[in-house]
Every structure is written in structure tokens, then in C-alpha cells.
PDB file of C-alpha atoms in Angstrom:
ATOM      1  CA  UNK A 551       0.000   0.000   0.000  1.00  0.00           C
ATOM      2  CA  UNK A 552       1.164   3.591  -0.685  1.00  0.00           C
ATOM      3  CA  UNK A 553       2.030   5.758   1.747  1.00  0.00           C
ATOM      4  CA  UNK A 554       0.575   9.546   1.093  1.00  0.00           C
ATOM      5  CA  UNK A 555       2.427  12.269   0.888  1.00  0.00           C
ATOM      6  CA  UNK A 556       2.718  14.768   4.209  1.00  0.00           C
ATOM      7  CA  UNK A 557       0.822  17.122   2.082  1.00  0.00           C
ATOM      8  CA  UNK A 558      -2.275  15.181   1.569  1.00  0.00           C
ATOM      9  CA  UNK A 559      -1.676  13.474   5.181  1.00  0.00           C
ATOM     10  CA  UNK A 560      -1.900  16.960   6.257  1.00  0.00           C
ATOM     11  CA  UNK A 561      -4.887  17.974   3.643  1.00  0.00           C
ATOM     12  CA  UNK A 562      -7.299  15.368   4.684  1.00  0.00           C
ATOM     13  CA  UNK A 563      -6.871  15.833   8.125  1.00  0.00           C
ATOM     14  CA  UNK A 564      -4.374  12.580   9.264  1.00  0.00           C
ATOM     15  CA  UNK A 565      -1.461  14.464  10.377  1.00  0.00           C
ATOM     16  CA  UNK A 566      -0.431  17.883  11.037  1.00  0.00           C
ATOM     17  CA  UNK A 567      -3.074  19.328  13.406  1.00  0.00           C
ATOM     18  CA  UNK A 568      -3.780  19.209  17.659  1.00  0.00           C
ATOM     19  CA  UNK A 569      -6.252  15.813  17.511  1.00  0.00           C
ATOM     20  CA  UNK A 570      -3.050  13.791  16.324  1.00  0.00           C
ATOM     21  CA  UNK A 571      -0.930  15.232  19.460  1.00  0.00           C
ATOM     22  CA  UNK A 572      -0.983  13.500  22.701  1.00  0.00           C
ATOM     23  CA  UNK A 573      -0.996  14.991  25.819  1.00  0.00           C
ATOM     24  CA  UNK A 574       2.249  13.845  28.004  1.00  0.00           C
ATOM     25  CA  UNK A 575       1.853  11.683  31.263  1.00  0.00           C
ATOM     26  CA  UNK A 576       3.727  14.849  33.178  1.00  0.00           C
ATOM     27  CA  UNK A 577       0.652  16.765  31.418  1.00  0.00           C
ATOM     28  CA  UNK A 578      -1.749  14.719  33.244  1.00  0.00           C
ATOM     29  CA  UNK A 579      -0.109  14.668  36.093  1.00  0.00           C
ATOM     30  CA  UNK A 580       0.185  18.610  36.097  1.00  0.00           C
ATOM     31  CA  UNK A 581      -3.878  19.109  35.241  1.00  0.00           C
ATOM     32  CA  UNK A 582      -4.836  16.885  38.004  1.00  0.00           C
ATOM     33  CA  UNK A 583      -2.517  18.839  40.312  1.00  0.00           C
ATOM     34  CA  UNK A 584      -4.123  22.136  38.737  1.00  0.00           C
ATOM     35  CA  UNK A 585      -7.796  20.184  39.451  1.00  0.00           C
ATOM     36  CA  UNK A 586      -7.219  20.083  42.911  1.00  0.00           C
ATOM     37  CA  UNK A 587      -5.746  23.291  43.551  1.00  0.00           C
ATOM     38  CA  UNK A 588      -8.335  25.173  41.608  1.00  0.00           C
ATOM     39  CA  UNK A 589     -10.949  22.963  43.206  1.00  0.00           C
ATOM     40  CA  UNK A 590      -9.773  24.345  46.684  1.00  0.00           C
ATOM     41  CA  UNK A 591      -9.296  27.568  45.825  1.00  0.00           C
ATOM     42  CA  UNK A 592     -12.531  27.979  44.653  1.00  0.00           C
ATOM     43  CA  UNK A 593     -14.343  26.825  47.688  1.00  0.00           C
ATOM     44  CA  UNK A 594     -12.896  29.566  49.560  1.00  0.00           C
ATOM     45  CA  UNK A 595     -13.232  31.866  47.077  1.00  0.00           C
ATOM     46  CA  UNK A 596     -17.334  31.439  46.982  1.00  0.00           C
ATOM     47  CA  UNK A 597     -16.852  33.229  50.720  1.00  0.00           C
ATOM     48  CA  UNK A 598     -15.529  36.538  48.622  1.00  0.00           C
ATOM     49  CA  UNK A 599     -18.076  36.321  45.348  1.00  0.00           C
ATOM     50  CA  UNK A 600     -15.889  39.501  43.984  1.00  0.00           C
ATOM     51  CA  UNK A 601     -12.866  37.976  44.339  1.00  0.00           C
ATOM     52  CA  UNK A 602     -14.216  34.783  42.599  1.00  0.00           C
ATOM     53  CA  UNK A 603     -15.264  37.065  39.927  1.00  0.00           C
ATOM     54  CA  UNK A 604     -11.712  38.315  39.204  1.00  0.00           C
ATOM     55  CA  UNK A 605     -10.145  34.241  39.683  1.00  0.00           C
ATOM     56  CA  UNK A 606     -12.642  33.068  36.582  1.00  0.00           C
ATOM     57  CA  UNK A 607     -11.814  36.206  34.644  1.00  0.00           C
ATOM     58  CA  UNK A 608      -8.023  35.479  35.012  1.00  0.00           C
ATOM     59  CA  UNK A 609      -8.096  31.989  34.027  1.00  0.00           C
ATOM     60  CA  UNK A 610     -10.560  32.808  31.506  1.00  0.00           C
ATOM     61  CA  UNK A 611      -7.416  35.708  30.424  1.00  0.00           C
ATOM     62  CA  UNK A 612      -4.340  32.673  30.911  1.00  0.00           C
ATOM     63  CA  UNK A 613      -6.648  30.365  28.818  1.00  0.00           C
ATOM     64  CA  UNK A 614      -6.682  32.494  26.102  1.00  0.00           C
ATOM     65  CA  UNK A 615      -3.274  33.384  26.265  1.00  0.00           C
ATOM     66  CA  UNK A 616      -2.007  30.194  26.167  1.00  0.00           C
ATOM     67  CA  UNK A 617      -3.916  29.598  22.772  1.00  0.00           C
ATOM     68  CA  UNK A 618      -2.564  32.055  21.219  1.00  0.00           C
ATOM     69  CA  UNK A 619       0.771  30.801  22.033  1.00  0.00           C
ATOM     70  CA  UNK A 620      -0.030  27.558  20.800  1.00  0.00           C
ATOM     71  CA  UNK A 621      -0.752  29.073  17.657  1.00  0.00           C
ATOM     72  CA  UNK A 622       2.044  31.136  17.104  1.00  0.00           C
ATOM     73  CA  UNK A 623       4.371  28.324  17.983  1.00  0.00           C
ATOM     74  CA  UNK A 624       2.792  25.886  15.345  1.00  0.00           C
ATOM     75  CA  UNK A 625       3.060  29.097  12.995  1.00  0.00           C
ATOM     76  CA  UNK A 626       6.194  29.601  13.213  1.00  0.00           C
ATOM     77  CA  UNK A 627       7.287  25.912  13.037  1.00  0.00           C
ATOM     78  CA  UNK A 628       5.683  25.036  10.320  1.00  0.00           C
ATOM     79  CA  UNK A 629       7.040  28.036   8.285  1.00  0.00           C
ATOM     80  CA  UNK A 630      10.476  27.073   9.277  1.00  0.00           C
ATOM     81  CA  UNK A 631       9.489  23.834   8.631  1.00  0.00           C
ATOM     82  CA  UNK A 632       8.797  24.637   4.684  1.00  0.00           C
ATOM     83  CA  UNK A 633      11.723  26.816   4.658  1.00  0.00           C
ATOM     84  CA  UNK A 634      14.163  23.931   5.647  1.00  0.00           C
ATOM     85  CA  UNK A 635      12.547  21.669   2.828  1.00  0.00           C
ATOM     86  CA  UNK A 636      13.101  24.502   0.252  1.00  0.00           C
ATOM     87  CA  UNK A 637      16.647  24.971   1.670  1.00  0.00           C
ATOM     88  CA  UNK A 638      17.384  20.962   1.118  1.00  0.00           C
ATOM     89  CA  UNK A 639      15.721  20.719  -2.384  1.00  0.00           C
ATOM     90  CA  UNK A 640      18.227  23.746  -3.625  1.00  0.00           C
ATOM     91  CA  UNK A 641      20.379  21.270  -2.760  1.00  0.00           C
ATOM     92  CA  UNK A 642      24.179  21.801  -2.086  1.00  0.00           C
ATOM     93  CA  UNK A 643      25.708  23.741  -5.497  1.00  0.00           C
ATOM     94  CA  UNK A 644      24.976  27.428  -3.338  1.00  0.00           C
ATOM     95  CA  UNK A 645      27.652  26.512  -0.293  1.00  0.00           C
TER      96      UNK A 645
END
């Protein structure tokens, strides 16, 4: 059976986006950790509703931030990416 290409892996969906990355066992770890805090913290913080308030709006705010980190990241690799394949298919004649 032939193998496709990256480019069509990547075109009908196979490779090349988040649902083909797996989350780490250290990420687990870390986001039941971050369960349990956030749990806790949040108990106490229904005694201050304000203050509660300004917790969901800043993880709402970190949430967001870390997307668009995410992106940028997988930007920026894959346009480095491409511009290391161009590099090897000029091949060696410009060094």
C-alpha cells in the first residue's frame, strides 16, 4: 500500500493538526494537580463572590493566552518547517 504524501496526510486531516498530538503523562499529572488546587481555591473563594469574579476572569485571560501561544508556535514551526525543505531541495551547489 502507498504511503501519502505529508501534504495530503496533512490535507485530509491525518497528520499535522492538535487531535493527532498527545498529551504527556507529566501533562496529566500537572492538570490533576491544577484540578485540585483550583478545586480548593474555589471553595474559599465562593466566601468573597468579587474575588471569585476576578479568579474566573483570570483563568478565563491565561486560557486564552495560552492559545494564542499555541498558535504562534505551530506558525512559526511550520514556516520554518517549509523553509528547511526549500533549503534541502536547492540542494548543495549554493555553499
Amino acid at each position: 500500500m502507498e504511503q501519502k504524501s505529508p501534504i495530503l496526510q496533512m490535507f485530509y486531516g491525518e497528520r499535522g493538526n492538535y487531535r493527532q498530538v498527545s498529551d504527556s503523562k507529566k501533562f496529566y499529572k500537572l492538570i490533576s494537580e491544577l484540578a485540585e488546587v483550583d478545586e480548593k481555591l474555589r471553595k474559599e473563594l465562593k466566601k468573597h463572590p468579587e474575588i471569585l469574579k476576578l479568579y474566573e476572569k483570570t483563568i478565563e485571560t491565561l486560557e486564552l493566552m495560552h492559545s494564542e501561544t499555541v498558535d504562534a508556535n505551530y506558525r512559526e514551526g511550520f514556516s520554518f518547517g517549509l523553509l528547511i525543505g526549500i533549503d534541502a531541495m536547492q540542494g548543495f551547489n549554493d555553499y
